[in-house]
Amino acid sequence: AQSVSQHNHHVILSEAASLELGCNYSYGGTVNLFWYVQYPGQHLQLLLKYFSGDPLVKGIKGFEAEFIKSKFSFNLRKPSVQWSDTAEYFCAVNEDTGNQFYFGTGTSLTVIP
Amino acid sequence: DAGITQSPRYKITETGRQVTLMCHQTWSHSYMFWYRQDLGHGLRLIYYSAAADITDKGEVPDGYVVSRSKTENFPLTLESATRSQTSVYFCASSENDLGTQYFGPGTRLLVL
């Protein structure tokens, strides 16, 4: 079975700091990759996704992620975080051959004003 | 545009009772999914459905039953609730098996 690893469980940053959240997956075939965000008390929302093409994907709210196939990684980045970015971030992977989505355990981001 | 809704939003029940969590989507998406979210585990897929009358097991299906008689509804039943099923349950839908999933607001279930 696919596994998705998010090594940063809790991240605390000051406003304007740069963010990078790691995501690694185990499947060696073709994958589709997603980052979801869950703001406090809300449901999951899609931040960005990668299916094919340019490995640098830009999403909403200034987030971007880079797919590095050789490293099985899809790290999320933002150059300057805001207090409103405080949330839980989930990486998800969907194998091109299957119906199932696999989520990472999530990274809790707290941004201090 | 209601999107995807779940009911109830909060539920407290006792061990051994049957509980049904409802999920309804207005987009006519083919695919629907049930996840549970637990600390340290992220989201884990319980069951999914590719279309009406087609369902399949996910990663953690034991103790759960689903049905999909209509495209827009995908209820999840805990036939005999256990404390380990205390969790937050999210329903999601997508147009196809590779597409973006849209999540409902979640149901917080506490089994005493």
Short mmCIF file of C-alpha atoms in Angstrom, two decimals:
data_model
loop_
_atom_site.label_atom_id
_atom_site.label_comp_id
_atom_site.label_asym_id
_atom_site.label_seq_id
_atom_site.Cartn_x
_atom_site.Cartn_y
_atom_site.Cartn_z
CA ALA A 1 0.00 0.00 0.00
CA GLN A 2 0.97 3.55 -0.60
CA SER A 3 2.43 5.53 2.28
CA VAL A 4 2.63 9.28 2.58
CA SER A 5 5.02 10.86 5.06
CA GLN A 6 4.87 14.34 6.45
CA HIS A 7 7.88 14.64 8.68
CA ASN A 8 7.01 17.99 10.23
CA HIS A 9 4.22 17.38 12.71
CA HIS A 10 4.14 20.83 14.27
CA VAL A 11 5.64 23.99 12.85
CA ILE A 12 5.64 27.37 14.54
CA LEU A 13 6.67 30.43 12.57
CA SER A 14 6.56 34.17 12.93
CA GLU A 15 4.68 36.21 10.36
CA ALA A 16 6.70 36.91 7.21
CA ALA A 17 8.88 33.85 7.71
CA SER A 18 9.25 31.41 4.84
CA LEU A 19 7.55 28.03 4.97
CA GLU A 20 8.46 24.65 3.60
CA LEU A 21 6.51 21.53 4.57
CA GLY A 22 7.83 18.17 3.50
CA CYS A 23 5.84 15.40 1.83
CA ASN A 24 7.22 12.09 0.62
CA TYR A 25 5.38 9.15 -0.84
CA SER A 26 6.32 5.57 -1.52
CA TYR A 27 4.64 4.57 -4.79
CA GLY A 28 7.03 4.19 -7.71
CA GLY A 29 4.52 4.60 -10.51
CA THR A 30 2.58 7.55 -11.83
CA VAL A 31 0.92 9.60 -9.13
CA ASN A 32 -1.30 12.61 -8.72
CA LEU A 33 -0.38 14.82 -5.80
CA PHE A 34 -2.41 17.19 -3.66
CA TRP A 35 -2.06 19.55 -0.76
CA TYR A 36 -5.14 20.23 1.33
CA VAL A 37 -5.55 22.76 4.12
CA GLN A 38 -7.87 22.56 7.10
CA TYR A 39 -8.41 25.84 8.92
CA PRO A 40 -9.50 25.61 12.56
CA GLY A 41 -13.05 24.31 12.75
CA GLN A 42 -13.41 23.98 9.00
CA HIS A 43 -13.35 21.20 6.45
CA LEU A 44 -10.51 20.37 4.12
CA GLN A 45 -9.97 22.58 1.12
CA LEU A 46 -7.72 22.04 -1.86
CA LEU A 47 -4.61 24.25 -1.93
CA LEU A 48 -3.04 22.90 -5.09
CA LYS A 49 -2.58 19.76 -7.13
CA TYR A 50 -0.18 18.20 -9.58
CA PHE A 51 -1.25 15.82 -12.32
CA SER A 52 1.39 16.32 -15.01
CA GLY A 53 3.46 18.99 -16.75
CA ASP A 54 5.44 21.69 -14.96
CA PRO A 55 6.61 20.19 -11.66
CA LEU A 56 6.32 23.56 -9.95
CA VAL A 57 2.68 24.05 -9.15
CA LYS A 58 1.14 27.26 -7.91
CA GLY A 59 -1.95 27.19 -5.74
CA ILE A 60 -4.18 29.56 -3.90
CA LYS A 61 -3.09 32.10 -1.27
CA GLY A 62 0.49 32.27 -2.49
CA PHE A 63 1.32 28.60 -1.92
CA GLU A 64 3.35 26.53 -4.33
CA ALA A 65 4.71 23.01 -4.39
CA GLU A 66 7.44 21.28 -6.33
CA PHE A 67 7.21 17.69 -7.52
CA ILE A 68 10.62 16.03 -7.54
CA LYS A 69 10.09 12.57 -8.97
CA SER A 70 13.58 11.30 -8.15
CA LYS A 71 13.03 12.12 -4.49
CA PHE A 72 9.37 11.01 -4.35
CA SER A 73 8.65 14.40 -2.86
CA PHE A 74 6.04 17.12 -3.17
CA ASN A 75 7.03 19.83 -0.72
CA LEU A 76 4.79 22.79 -0.02
CA ARG A 77 6.25 26.29 0.14
CA LYS A 78 5.25 29.84 0.82
CA PRO A 79 7.77 32.70 0.85
CA SER A 80 6.05 34.77 3.55
CA VAL A 81 3.42 33.32 5.89
CA GLN A 82 0.59 35.22 7.49
CA TRP A 83 -1.27 34.68 10.74
CA SER A 84 -4.26 33.51 8.68
CA ASP A 85 -2.18 30.58 7.40
CA THR A 86 -2.48 28.92 10.80
CA ALA A 87 -4.03 25.56 9.94
CA GLU A 88 -3.44 21.86 9.45
CA TYR A 89 -1.88 20.90 6.12
CA PHE A 90 -2.31 17.50 4.51
CA CYS A 91 -0.45 16.01 1.62
CA ALA A 92 -2.36 13.41 -0.42
CA VAL A 93 -1.40 11.01 -3.18
CA ASN A 94 -3.56 9.21 -5.68
CA GLU A 95 -2.04 6.41 -7.70
CA ASP A 96 -2.83 6.68 -11.37
CA THR A 97 -3.94 3.04 -11.41
CA GLY A 98 -6.30 3.15 -8.48
CA ASN A 99 -9.23 4.90 -6.89
CA GLN A 100 -7.82 5.41 -3.46
CA PHE A 101 -6.36 8.53 -2.01
CA TYR A 102 -3.69 8.29 0.67
CA PHE A 103 -3.23 11.13 3.08
CA GLY A 104 -0.28 12.04 5.22
CA THR A 105 -0.71 12.50 8.97
CA GLY A 106 -0.80 16.26 8.60
CA THR A 107 1.36 19.18 9.71
CA SER A 108 0.02 21.68 12.16
CA LEU A 109 1.23 25.19 11.34
CA THR A 110 0.96 27.99 13.86
CA VAL A 111 1.89 31.47 12.72
CA ILE A 112 2.64 33.95 15.46
CA PRO A 113 1.70 37.57 14.70
CA ASP B 1 -25.30 25.85 -4.05
CA ALA B 2 -25.18 23.50 -1.05
CA GLY B 3 -22.24 21.43 -2.27
CA ILE B 4 -21.58 18.60 0.12
CA THR B 5 -23.26 18.33 3.48
CA GLN B 6 -23.00 15.95 6.39
CA SER B 7 -25.40 15.22 9.21
CA PRO B 8 -25.35 15.15 12.10
CA ARG B 9 -22.42 17.47 12.77
CA TYR B 10 -22.01 16.10 16.30
CA LYS B 11 -23.10 12.77 17.72
CA ILE B 12 -22.66 11.07 21.05
CA THR B 13 -23.60 7.41 21.30
CA GLU B 14 -22.92 4.38 23.43
CA THR B 15 -20.96 1.25 22.74
CA GLY B 16 -22.99 -1.31 20.86
CA ARG B 17 -25.47 1.09 19.32
CA GLN B 18 -25.99 1.48 15.59
CA VAL B 19 -25.17 4.89 14.19
CA THR B 20 -25.66 6.23 10.67
CA LEU B 21 -23.80 9.26 9.37
CA MET B 22 -25.33 10.94 6.35
CA CYS B 23 -23.59 12.53 3.40
CA HIS B 24 -25.31 14.40 0.58
CA GLN B 25 -23.81 16.14 -2.46
CA THR B 26 -25.54 18.31 -5.03
CA TRP B 27 -22.98 18.15 -7.84
CA SER B 28 -23.89 14.70 -9.18
CA HIS B 29 -20.29 13.63 -8.68
CA SER B 30 -19.74 9.99 -9.48
CA TYR B 31 -17.27 9.28 -6.71
CA MET B 32 -17.88 9.58 -3.01
CA PHE B 33 -15.60 8.76 -0.10
CA TRP B 34 -15.69 8.35 3.66
CA TYR B 35 -12.64 9.14 5.77
CA ARG B 36 -11.94 9.20 9.45
CA GLN B 37 -9.51 11.70 10.90
CA ASP B 38 -7.56 10.75 14.01
CA LEU B 39 -4.61 12.37 15.70
CA GLY B 40 -1.40 10.85 14.48
CA HIS B 41 -3.07 9.09 11.55
CA GLY B 42 -4.26 11.91 9.36
CA LEU B 43 -7.16 10.88 7.15
CA ARG B 44 -7.77 7.24 6.46
CA LEU B 45 -10.16 5.99 3.83
CA ILE B 46 -12.99 3.82 5.13
CA TYR B 47 -15.06 3.15 1.99
CA TYR B 48 -15.56 4.71 -1.36
CA SER B 49 -18.08 4.49 -4.15
CA ALA B 50 -17.53 4.92 -7.87
CA ALA B 51 -21.23 5.22 -8.70
CA ALA B 52 -24.65 4.30 -7.40
CA ASP B 53 -24.72 0.69 -6.22
CA ILE B 54 -20.94 0.39 -6.50
CA THR B 55 -18.92 0.50 -3.29
CA ASP B 56 -15.49 -0.71 -2.28
CA LYS B 57 -13.39 -0.98 0.85
CA GLY B 58 -10.70 1.48 1.74
CA GLU B 59 -7.91 1.22 4.25
CA VAL B 60 -9.98 0.80 7.44
CA PRO B 61 -13.41 -0.68 6.57
CA ASP B 62 -13.93 -3.00 9.55
CA GLY B 63 -16.98 -2.15 11.63
CA TYR B 64 -18.52 0.06 8.95
CA VAL B 65 -21.14 -0.47 6.28
CA VAL B 66 -22.03 1.81 3.37
CA SER B 67 -24.68 1.95 0.71
CA ARG B 68 -25.22 4.09 -2.37
CA SER B 69 -28.74 3.67 -3.70
CA LYS B 70 -28.73 7.23 -5.09
CA THR B 71 -25.83 9.14 -6.62
CA GLU B 72 -26.23 12.06 -4.25
CA ASN B 73 -26.28 10.12 -0.96
CA PHE B 74 -23.62 7.99 0.66
CA PRO B 75 -24.55 7.02 4.23
CA LEU B 76 -22.03 5.40 6.56
CA THR B 77 -23.32 3.03 9.24
CA LEU B 78 -21.55 1.80 12.33
CA GLU B 79 -23.44 -1.39 13.00
CA SER B 80 -22.27 -1.75 16.62
CA ALA B 81 -20.27 1.27 17.69
CA THR B 82 -17.03 0.83 19.62
CA ARG B 83 -14.93 3.37 21.51
CA SER B 84 -12.21 3.07 18.91
CA GLN B 85 -14.64 4.54 16.39
CA THR B 86 -14.64 7.86 18.21
CA SER B 87 -13.33 10.15 15.51
CA VAL B 88 -14.10 12.92 13.08
CA TYR B 89 -15.67 11.57 9.92
CA PHE B 90 -15.35 13.35 6.59
CA CYS B 91 -17.29 12.65 3.47
CA ALA B 92 -15.89 13.75 0.11
CA SER B 93 -16.91 13.63 -3.53
CA SER B 94 -15.17 13.99 -6.85
CA GLU B 95 -16.10 13.92 -10.51
CA ASN B 96 -13.79 11.04 -11.27
CA ASP B 97 -11.28 8.79 -9.57
CA LEU B 98 -8.34 11.07 -10.27
CA GLY B 99 -9.96 14.40 -9.63
CA THR B 100 -9.99 16.87 -6.81
CA GLN B 101 -11.97 15.75 -3.82
CA TYR B 102 -14.39 18.16 -2.20
CA PHE B 103 -14.92 17.62 1.49
CA GLY B 104 -17.92 18.02 3.71
CA PRO B 105 -17.74 19.81 7.08
CA GLY B 106 -17.26 16.61 9.06
CA THR B 107 -19.13 14.77 11.79
CA ARG B 108 -17.62 14.53 15.26
CA LEU B 109 -18.60 11.19 16.76
CA LEU B 110 -18.04 10.27 20.38
CA VAL B 111 -18.66 6.68 21.45
CA LEU B 112 -18.95 6.27 25.21
#
